[in-house]
Each structure stands twice: as C-alpha cells, then as structure tokens.
Amino acid sequence: MTTKREKTREKRRVMPSNVEIKARVSDVAKFAEKAAQLSQSEGTIIRQHDTFFNCTSGRLKLRDFMNGSGQLIFYERPDTDGPKLSRYSISPTTDPQSLKTVLSDALGVKGEVKKERRLFLIGQTRVHLDTVEGLGHYMELEVVMRQEQTVEEGQQVAEDLMQQLDVSQQSLVTGAYMDLLLKGPTET
C-alpha cells in the first residue's frame, strides 16, 4: 500500500515535459522571417556547446553557454520524426568545465555538438533556428507543456506551428544532433 508521503514524493518527481519536432531547414532567411513575424521579435542568439555522456537510458548532456554558465540536462524521448513527447530534468551550473571533467571521468564522452541557436518565443513554444557545426541548418519546436495539457494537445500546437512556418513532413528528422553527427555526413 502506497502511503500519502510516497504519493507526494512521486508527484514531485514528475519530470517536466514538452512536445518536440526537429527538421532540416533549406531556406534559413525565409524560416527566420516567418519565425520573427510570428514571435514579433528578431530572436535571441545563443551559443551552445553540448557534451553528451554515456548513460544507460535516455540522454545526458552538459550544455555550456560559453559564458561561465551551463546546464546539466537529462532527457528521454522516442527517436521518431514528427511531434514527440520529451521528459527532462535540468540542473544549472556555474562551473560547466569542472562538471564536464567529472562526468567525463565517471561516464565517458559520447560526443559533442556545437551550435549557434536563434531562439524565438511563440506562445508556449520555443522555436529554435540552429546552425550546427558539421550538420548545417535545422529548426526545433519545443512546445512547453502545461500541467493540464494532454500530449495530443501539445502535438496539435506543434503541428499547427509547423504549418505556419512551412515545415514539411519530408524535412523532419529523428534523434538528437548527436545521433546525426555520429551517423556521419548525409545528403542535404
């Protein structure tokens, strides 16, 4: 029998979630223009250096913002194209280099992803226009789920935004940038 205390602890452990879509971008200027119109902003430029570590389930990465701050991020999501649910937990750090050393020694490094990200906020969705070193141009939609929302509602938000941004089904990709880099060069 589950006690009240155990139920409370389980509720606190529920990981935040979002619905994500990742796709190749062939016309960066056109995509940026549409995202700027929808967000009513020019977006925010963020430089990120992600180090992925070996782990037995999900993905574990250290995101270094290249300014003395970073985030340790664990996430789980299926490797499928189209809208998918991602559950994650994040811990900020003010010493990403030291943390990278410890995690590298403990777990081993799977690989690294360097990118410049242009972030647009459209409603409850974070729209990323990414230039990924070694891969090219991509976009990500992250519909930040509200507690009362269903996965289906989040998927609908993502699909609606895909249409507004002219993101085609053919441009969708599966997996993380790390997975794409490990696969090696592909035709674009």
Coordinates of C-alpha atoms in Angstrom, one line a residue:
M1 CA 0.0 0.0 0.0
T2 CA 1.3 3.4 -1.0
T3 CA 1.5 6.0 1.8
K4 CA 0.5 9.6 1.4
R5 CA 4.1 10.6 1.8
E6 CA 5.2 8.3 -1.1
K7 CA 2.4 9.7 -3.3
T8 CA 3.6 13.3 -2.6
R9 CA 7.2 12.3 -3.3
E10 CA 6.1 10.7 -6.7
K11 CA 4.3 13.9 -7.7
R12 CA 7.4 15.9 -7.0
R13 CA 9.5 13.6 -9.2
V14 CA 7.3 14.0 -12.3
M15 CA 9.6 15.4 -14.9
P16 CA 8.6 18.5 -16.9
S17 CA 7.8 17.7 -20.5
N18 CA 7.5 19.2 -23.9
V19 CA 6.5 18.1 -27.4
E20 CA 9.3 18.4 -29.8
I21 CA 9.8 18.5 -33.6
K22 CA 13.2 18.7 -35.4
A23 CA 13.6 19.4 -39.1
R24 CA 16.1 20.4 -41.7
V25 CA 15.9 24.0 -42.9
S26 CA 16.7 24.7 -46.5
D27 CA 15.9 28.4 -46.6
V28 CA 17.3 29.9 -43.4
A29 CA 16.3 33.5 -44.3
K30 CA 12.7 32.5 -45.1
F31 CA 12.3 30.5 -41.9
A32 CA 13.8 33.3 -39.8
E33 CA 11.5 35.8 -41.4
K34 CA 8.4 33.7 -40.6
A35 CA 9.5 33.0 -37.1
A36 CA 10.2 36.7 -36.5
Q37 CA 6.8 37.6 -37.7
L38 CA 5.0 35.1 -35.5
S39 CA 7.1 35.9 -32.4
Q40 CA 7.1 39.6 -33.1
S41 CA 10.9 39.6 -32.4
E42 CA 14.2 39.1 -34.1
G43 CA 15.0 36.3 -31.8
T44 CA 17.9 35.8 -29.3
I45 CA 21.2 34.4 -30.4
I46 CA 22.6 31.7 -28.0
R47 CA 25.9 29.9 -28.5
Q48 CA 25.9 26.4 -27.1
H49 CA 28.5 23.6 -26.7
D50 CA 26.8 20.4 -25.7
T51 CA 28.8 17.4 -24.4
F52 CA 26.9 14.1 -24.4
F53 CA 27.9 11.4 -21.9
N54 CA 27.4 7.7 -22.0
C55 CA 24.4 6.6 -20.0
T56 CA 22.2 3.5 -19.8
S57 CA 18.9 5.2 -20.5
G58 CA 17.8 8.5 -22.1
R59 CA 20.4 11.1 -22.9
L60 CA 22.6 13.1 -20.5
K61 CA 24.3 16.3 -21.8
L62 CA 26.1 19.2 -20.3
R63 CA 25.2 22.5 -22.1
D64 CA 27.9 25.1 -21.8
F65 CA 26.7 28.6 -22.8
M66 CA 30.3 29.7 -23.2
N67 CA 29.9 32.5 -20.6
G68 CA 30.7 30.6 -17.4
S69 CA 27.2 29.2 -17.0
G70 CA 25.7 25.9 -18.1
Q71 CA 23.1 23.3 -17.5
L72 CA 23.2 19.5 -16.9
I73 CA 20.2 18.1 -18.8
F74 CA 18.8 14.6 -18.7
Y75 CA 16.0 13.7 -21.1
E76 CA 14.1 10.9 -22.5
R77 CA 12.2 10.9 -25.8
P78 CA 11.5 8.5 -28.6
D79 CA 13.7 8.6 -31.8
T80 CA 10.8 9.2 -34.2
D81 CA 10.0 12.1 -36.6
G82 CA 7.1 14.3 -36.1
P83 CA 5.8 15.6 -32.7
K84 CA 7.0 13.5 -29.8
L85 CA 6.9 13.8 -26.0
S86 CA 10.2 14.6 -24.3
R87 CA 10.6 14.4 -20.5
Y88 CA 13.6 16.2 -19.0
S89 CA 15.2 17.5 -15.8
I90 CA 17.7 20.3 -15.7
S91 CA 20.3 21.4 -13.1
P92 CA 22.1 24.8 -13.6
T93 CA 25.8 25.1 -13.1
T94 CA 28.2 28.0 -12.7
D95 CA 31.2 25.8 -13.5
P96 CA 30.5 23.7 -16.6
Q97 CA 34.2 22.9 -17.3
S98 CA 34.7 21.4 -13.9
L99 CA 31.5 19.4 -14.2
K100 CA 32.5 18.2 -17.7
T101 CA 35.7 16.9 -16.3
V102 CA 34.0 14.9 -13.5
L103 CA 31.3 13.5 -15.8
S104 CA 33.8 12.6 -18.5
D105 CA 35.9 10.7 -15.9
A106 CA 32.9 8.9 -14.5
L107 CA 30.8 8.2 -17.6
G108 CA 32.9 8.8 -20.7
V109 CA 32.0 11.2 -23.5
K110 CA 29.7 10.1 -26.3
G111 CA 30.4 13.2 -28.4
E112 CA 30.0 16.9 -28.7
V113 CA 27.6 19.3 -30.5
K114 CA 28.5 22.9 -31.2
K115 CA 25.8 25.2 -32.4
E116 CA 24.5 28.7 -32.7
R117 CA 20.9 29.0 -31.8
R118 CA 18.4 31.7 -32.6
L119 CA 15.5 31.5 -30.2
F120 CA 12.0 32.7 -30.9
L121 CA 9.2 32.5 -28.4
I122 CA 5.8 31.9 -30.0
G123 CA 3.0 31.3 -27.4
Q124 CA 4.0 28.3 -25.3
T125 CA 6.6 27.2 -27.9
R126 CA 10.3 27.7 -28.1
V127 CA 11.3 27.9 -31.8
H128 CA 15.0 27.3 -32.4
L129 CA 16.8 28.0 -35.7
D130 CA 20.1 26.2 -35.3
T131 CA 23.3 26.2 -37.2
V132 CA 25.0 23.0 -36.1
E133 CA 28.7 22.6 -36.7
G134 CA 29.2 19.6 -39.1
L135 CA 25.5 19.3 -39.9
G136 CA 24.1 22.6 -41.2
H137 CA 20.7 24.3 -40.5
Y138 CA 17.9 22.9 -38.5
M139 CA 14.8 24.0 -36.6
E140 CA 13.3 22.7 -33.4
L141 CA 9.9 23.3 -31.9
E142 CA 9.6 22.7 -28.2
V143 CA 6.0 23.1 -27.0
V144 CA 6.4 23.6 -23.3
M145 CA 3.6 21.5 -21.8
R146 CA 1.3 23.0 -19.2
Q147 CA 0.4 20.5 -16.4
E148 CA -3.2 20.3 -17.5
Q149 CA -2.4 19.7 -21.2
T150 CA -2.5 16.3 -22.9
V151 CA 0.2 15.1 -25.2
E152 CA -2.3 15.3 -28.1
E153 CA -2.9 18.9 -27.4
G154 CA 0.8 19.6 -27.4
Q155 CA 1.2 17.7 -30.7
Q156 CA -1.6 19.8 -32.2
V157 CA 0.1 23.0 -31.2
A158 CA 3.3 21.7 -32.8
E159 CA 1.6 20.6 -36.0
D160 CA -0.2 24.0 -36.3
L161 CA 3.1 25.9 -35.9
M162 CA 4.7 23.6 -38.4
Q163 CA 2.1 24.7 -41.0
Q164 CA 2.6 28.4 -40.1
L165 CA 6.3 28.0 -40.5
D166 CA 6.1 26.0 -43.7
V167 CA 7.9 23.0 -42.2
S168 CA 7.3 19.9 -44.5
Q169 CA 6.9 16.3 -43.3
Q170 CA 9.8 15.4 -45.7
S171 CA 12.2 17.7 -43.8
L172 CA 11.5 16.1 -40.4
V173 CA 14.4 14.2 -38.7
T174 CA 14.7 11.7 -35.9
G175 CA 17.0 11.6 -32.9
A176 CA 19.3 14.3 -31.5
Y177 CA 22.0 16.3 -33.3
M178 CA 24.5 14.0 -31.5
D179 CA 22.9 11.0 -33.3
L180 CA 23.1 12.7 -36.7
L181 CA 26.7 13.6 -36.2
L182 CA 27.6 10.0 -35.1
K183 CA 25.9 8.7 -38.3
G184 CA 28.2 10.9 -40.4
P185 CA 27.6 13.1 -43.4
T186 CA 24.3 12.8 -45.3
E187 CA 22.9 14.4 -48.4
T188 CA 21.0 17.7 -47.8

